[in-house]
mmCIF file of C-alpha atoms in Angstrom:
data_model
loop_
_atom_site.group_PDB
_atom_site.id
_atom_site.type_symbol
_atom_site.label_atom_id
_atom_site.label_comp_id
_atom_site.label_asym_id
_atom_site.label_seq_id
_atom_site.Cartn_x
_atom_site.Cartn_y
_atom_site.Cartn_z
ATOM 1 C CA MET A 206 -16.550 6.755 -15.873
ATOM 2 C CA ARG A 207 -19.801 8.307 -13.211
ATOM 3 C CA SER A 208 -19.557 11.999 -12.557
ATOM 4 C CA GLY A 209 -21.064 11.023 -9.514
ATOM 5 C CA LEU A 210 -22.410 7.879 -6.961
ATOM 6 C CA ASP A 211 -25.849 8.701 -5.675
ATOM 7 C CA ALA A 212 -27.359 7.794 -2.111
ATOM 8 C CA GLN A 213 -28.882 4.616 -3.321
ATOM 9 C CA THR A 214 -25.917 3.417 -4.482
ATOM 10 C CA TYR A 215 -24.061 4.383 -1.288
ATOM 11 C CA ARG A 216 -26.516 2.641 0.804
ATOM 12 C CA GLN A 217 -26.174 -0.621 -1.058
ATOM 13 C CA ILE A 218 -22.619 0.095 -0.488
ATOM 14 C CA TYR A 219 -22.694 0.379 3.424
ATOM 15 C CA GLU A 220 -25.112 -2.570 3.105
ATOM 16 C CA ARG A 221 -22.431 -4.778 1.387
ATOM 17 C CA LEU A 222 -19.759 -3.978 3.893
ATOM 18 C CA ASP A 223 -22.208 -4.491 6.894
ATOM 19 C CA LYS A 224 -21.924 -7.959 6.285
ATOM 20 C CA VAL A 225 -17.507 -8.358 6.175
ATOM 21 C CA SER A 226 -15.460 -7.364 9.196
ATOM 22 C CA PRO A 227 -11.506 -7.559 9.028
ATOM 23 C CA VAL A 228 -11.543 -10.241 11.859
ATOM 24 C CA PRO A 229 -14.275 -12.738 13.407
ATOM 25 C CA SER A 230 -14.601 -10.040 16.213
ATOM 26 C CA ASP A 231 -14.854 -6.213 16.657
ATOM 27 C CA CYS A 232 -11.455 -5.695 15.863
ATOM 28 C CA GLY A 233 -12.036 -2.228 18.495
ATOM 29 C CA LEU A 234 -11.402 -4.575 21.185
ATOM 30 C CA LEU A 235 -8.063 -5.289 20.388
ATOM 31 C CA CYS A 236 -6.913 -1.668 20.549
ATOM 32 C CA GLY A 237 -9.537 0.050 22.888
ATOM 33 C CA SER A 238 -11.110 1.508 19.265
ATOM 34 C CA ALA A 239 -8.032 3.493 18.808
ATOM 35 C CA CYS A 240 -9.126 4.828 15.457
ATOM 36 C CA CYS A 241 -12.358 6.401 17.061
ATOM 37 C CA LEU A 242 -10.224 8.381 19.831
ATOM 38 C CA ILE A 243 -7.093 8.603 21.018
ATOM 39 C CA SER A 244 -4.851 10.365 23.622
ATOM 40 C CA ALA A 245 -3.016 13.392 22.204
ATOM 41 C CA PRO A 246 0.720 11.905 22.894
ATOM 42 C CA GLU A 247 1.735 15.423 23.897
ATOM 43 C CA GLU A 248 -0.342 16.097 26.650
ATOM 44 C CA LYS A 249 -1.233 13.232 28.498
ATOM 45 C CA GLY A 250 -4.765 12.716 29.886
ATOM 46 C CA THR A 251 -6.387 14.940 26.828
ATOM 47 C CA GLU A 252 -8.099 13.452 24.061
ATOM 48 C CA GLU A 253 -7.453 13.994 20.553
ATOM 49 C CA GLU A 254 -10.308 13.718 17.995
ATOM 50 C CA LEU A 255 -9.972 11.710 15.008
ATOM 51 C CA GLY A 256 -11.782 11.971 11.969
ATOM 52 C CA MET A 257 -11.763 11.614 8.091
ATOM 53 C CA TYR A 258 -13.728 13.318 4.885
ATOM 54 C CA LEU A 259 -16.560 11.668 3.465
ATOM 55 C CA LEU A 260 -16.127 10.400 -0.350
ATOM 56 C CA PRO A 261 -17.584 12.623 -2.406
ATOM 57 C CA GLY A 262 -21.673 12.575 -2.319
ATOM 58 C CA GLU A 263 -21.250 10.487 0.820
ATOM 59 C CA ASP A 264 -22.900 12.577 3.243
ATOM 60 C CA ALA A 265 -25.932 12.356 1.370
ATOM 61 C CA ILE A 266 -27.103 9.325 3.370
ATOM 62 C CA HIS A 267 -26.145 10.868 7.183
ATOM 63 C CA ASP A 268 -28.233 12.765 8.954
ATOM 64 C CA LYS A 269 -25.954 15.894 9.975
ATOM 65 C CA GLU A 270 -28.191 16.377 12.711
ATOM 66 C CA ASP A 271 -27.372 12.818 14.129
ATOM 67 C CA PRO A 272 -25.262 13.778 17.658
ATOM 68 C CA TRP A 273 -22.574 10.924 17.326
ATOM 69 C CA LEU A 274 -21.226 12.662 14.544
ATOM 70 C CA SER A 275 -19.501 16.034 14.136
ATOM 71 C CA TRP A 276 -19.384 17.593 11.206
ATOM 72 C CA GLN A 277 -16.837 20.237 9.442
ATOM 73 C CA ALA A 278 -17.575 21.815 5.936
ATOM 74 C CA ASP A 279 -14.375 22.804 4.189
ATOM 75 C CA ASN A 280 -13.644 23.979 0.851
ATOM 76 C CA ALA A 281 -11.873 21.230 -1.268
ATOM 77 C CA ALA A 282 -9.624 24.299 -2.938
ATOM 78 C CA ASP A 283 -8.380 25.219 0.718
ATOM 79 C CA TYR A 284 -6.891 21.421 1.122
ATOM 80 C CA ASP A 285 -5.059 18.693 -0.824
ATOM 81 C CA PHE A 286 -7.506 17.506 -2.999
ATOM 82 C CA PRO A 287 -7.257 16.815 -6.616
ATOM 83 C CA ALA A 288 -8.425 19.604 -8.756
ATOM 84 C CA SER A 289 -11.901 17.333 -9.677
ATOM 85 C CA PHE A 290 -12.818 18.047 -5.922
ATOM 86 C CA GLN A 291 -14.921 21.307 -6.150
ATOM 87 C CA GLY A 292 -16.969 23.437 -3.442
ATOM 88 C CA ILE A 293 -17.226 21.487 -0.059
ATOM 89 C CA VAL A 294 -16.156 18.616 1.671
ATOM 90 C CA TRP A 295 -17.125 17.101 4.687
ATOM 91 C CA PHE A 296 -14.946 16.368 7.278
ATOM 92 C CA VAL A 297 -16.530 14.081 10.367
ATOM 93 C CA SER A 298 -15.292 12.985 13.415
ATOM 94 C CA CYS A 299 -16.788 10.221 15.558
ATOM 95 C CA ALA A 300 -17.953 10.731 19.146
ATOM 96 C CA GLY A 301 -16.281 8.097 20.214
ATOM 97 C CA ALA A 302 -16.578 4.036 19.840
ATOM 98 C CA LYS A 303 -18.957 4.180 22.989
ATOM 99 C CA HIS A 304 -21.088 6.421 20.726
ATOM 100 C CA CYS A 305 -20.512 4.839 17.811
ATOM 101 C CA ASN A 306 -23.779 3.866 15.261
ATOM 102 C CA ARG A 307 -21.636 1.054 13.350
ATOM 103 C CA SER A 308 -24.485 1.078 11.142
ATOM 104 C CA MET A 309 -23.596 4.297 9.388
ATOM 105 C CA ARG A 310 -19.743 4.126 9.949
ATOM 106 C CA PRO A 311 -18.166 6.234 6.747
ATOM 107 C CA ILE A 312 -16.623 3.871 4.097
ATOM 108 C CA GLN A 313 -12.983 4.890 4.876
ATOM 109 C CA CYS A 314 -13.746 3.202 8.808
ATOM 110 C CA ARG A 315 -15.554 0.840 6.990
ATOM 111 C CA THR A 316 -13.158 -0.757 4.566
ATOM 112 C CA PHE A 317 -9.797 -0.112 7.507
ATOM 113 C CA PRO A 318 -6.834 -1.411 7.695
ATOM 114 C CA LEU A 319 -7.141 -2.174 3.783
ATOM 115 C CA ALA A 320 -6.859 1.011 1.386
ATOM 116 C CA PRO A 321 -7.430 1.244 -2.344
ATOM 117 C CA HIS A 322 -3.875 1.737 -4.028
ATOM 118 C CA LEU A 323 -3.797 2.092 -8.336
ATOM 119 C CA THR A 324 -0.311 1.044 -9.869
ATOM 120 C CA ARG A 325 1.252 2.304 -12.602
ATOM 121 C CA MET A 326 -0.472 0.622 -14.794
ATOM 122 C CA GLY A 327 -3.893 2.017 -13.437
ATOM 123 C CA LYS A 328 -5.249 -1.271 -11.784
ATOM 124 C CA LEU A 329 -6.866 -1.281 -8.587
ATOM 125 C CA VAL A 330 -5.142 -3.403 -5.709
ATOM 126 C CA MET A 331 -6.084 -3.296 -2.259
ATOM 127 C CA ILE A 332 -2.851 -2.674 -0.002
ATOM 128 C CA LEU A 333 -2.644 -2.373 3.593
ATOM 129 C CA HIS A 334 -2.920 0.846 4.914
ATOM 130 C CA THR A 335 0.844 2.743 4.611
ATOM 131 C CA ASP A 336 0.103 6.570 5.853
ATOM 132 C CA PRO A 337 1.533 7.499 9.361
ATOM 133 C CA LEU A 338 -1.101 7.240 11.848
ATOM 134 C CA PRO A 339 -1.160 8.727 15.291
ATOM 135 C CA TYR A 340 -2.180 5.095 16.780
ATOM 136 C CA ALA A 341 -0.816 1.497 16.875
ATOM 137 C CA CYS A 342 -3.411 -0.585 14.932
ATOM 138 C CA PRO A 343 -2.871 -3.956 15.405
ATOM 139 C CA LEU A 344 -4.021 -5.272 12.059
ATOM 140 C CA ILE A 345 -1.458 -3.353 10.822
ATOM 141 C CA THR A 346 1.425 -3.740 12.974
ATOM 142 C CA GLU A 347 0.897 -7.447 13.691
ATOM 143 C CA ARG A 348 0.453 -8.166 10.325
ATOM 144 C CA MET A 349 -2.752 -10.220 11.487
ATOM 145 C CA LYS A 350 -4.748 -12.236 8.759
ATOM 146 C CA LEU A 351 -7.527 -10.719 7.946
ATOM 147 C CA ASN A 352 -11.042 -12.157 6.987
ATOM 148 C CA GLU A 353 -11.088 -13.278 3.164
ATOM 149 C CA ASP A 354 -14.767 -12.334 2.415
ATOM 150 C CA PHE A 355 -14.062 -8.759 4.056
ATOM 151 C CA VAL A 356 -10.433 -8.035 1.767
ATOM 152 C CA ARG A 357 -12.427 -9.549 -1.451
ATOM 153 C CA GLU A 358 -15.585 -7.422 -0.685
ATOM 154 C CA THR A 359 -13.536 -4.310 0.285
ATOM 155 C CA TYR A 360 -11.467 -4.818 -3.138
ATOM 156 C CA GLU A 361 -15.754 -5.025 -5.059
ATOM 157 C CA VAL A 362 -16.914 -2.558 -3.364
ATOM 158 C CA TRP A 363 -13.535 -0.035 -4.137
ATOM 159 C CA LYS A 364 -13.965 -0.964 -8.137
ATOM 160 C CA ILE A 365 -17.325 0.537 -7.756
ATOM 161 C CA LEU A 366 -16.112 3.828 -5.832
ATOM 162 C CA ILE A 367 -13.194 4.409 -8.243
ATOM 163 C CA GLY A 368 -16.168 4.570 -10.898
ATOM 164 C CA ASP A 369 -16.622 8.030 -9.869
ATOM 165 C CA LYS A 370 -14.084 10.409 -11.199
ATOM 166 C CA ARG A 371 -13.132 12.446 -8.489
ATOM 167 C CA ILE A 372 -12.616 9.448 -6.225
ATOM 168 C CA ARG A 373 -10.514 7.456 -8.524
ATOM 169 C CA ASP A 374 -8.663 10.689 -8.865
ATOM 170 C CA LEU A 375 -8.288 10.702 -4.939
ATOM 171 C CA VAL A 376 -7.146 7.311 -5.057
ATOM 172 C CA ARG A 377 -4.556 7.869 -7.900
ATOM 173 C CA LYS A 378 -3.460 11.229 -5.778
ATOM 174 C CA ASP A 379 -2.750 8.950 -2.730
ATOM 175 C CA SER A 380 -1.333 6.181 -4.965
ATOM 176 C CA ARG A 381 1.218 8.536 -6.321
ATOM 177 C CA ALA A 382 1.851 9.843 -2.988
ATOM 178 C CA ARG A 383 3.123 6.049 -1.658
ATOM 179 C CA ARG A 384 5.254 5.779 -4.597
ATOM 180 C CA LYS A 385 7.044 8.974 -4.490
ATOM 181 C CA GLU A 386 7.474 9.287 -0.290
ATOM 182 C CA GLY A 387 8.821 5.342 -0.651
ATOM 183 C CA ARG A 388 6.148 4.081 0.684
ATOM 184 C CA HIS A 389 6.093 0.543 -0.789
ATOM 185 C CA PRO A 390 2.550 -0.775 0.025
ATOM 186 C CA LEU A 391 1.901 -4.518 0.480
ATOM 187 C CA GLN A 392 -0.674 -5.501 -2.074
ATOM 188 C CA ILE A 393 -3.380 -7.706 -0.199
ATOM 189 C CA TRP A 394 -5.741 -8.508 -2.892
ATOM 190 C CA PRO A 395 -6.317 -9.428 -5.631
ATOM 191 C CA PRO A 396 -3.159 -12.098 -5.128
ATOM 192 C CA ALA A 397 0.017 -10.868 -6.410
#
């Protein structure tokens, strides 16, 4: 198992994912790009930034001066990351759908609404995202049919990603949490 993915590998993964999409059109048109910037439910009329942690090493292909992403450096030990995560983890939030540099979207944006999941036997499968979300994604709530090429390519990319021990540890941790919390994932790929 590799100790880390380099910038070239991340570029190749981005290029692979650029060629596929969950649905034939921009899925953001279905929900008003809810996953990019949403109204906070407790304060109507205000907006709450959403974001995500980049995968280990993913920051190497991004320009931290590019204004479409906001960057926050966090110490992995201060958050619920696996022990193999050491030092800084990068949390990024987007300036909103109209400012999105689609060719540089983080991997977890590109592969949503699928999520990697390791079975009890350690087999990688792709599932429909089960984590609680502060918005409704029609791809999930309406169980819309996803493009098969997107599903297959997402699976192949995650096979590469979990070759990094830290990413595999993170996917394993998330998978165990789903089982513990009783969130039974719907396996999308490979077919059961």
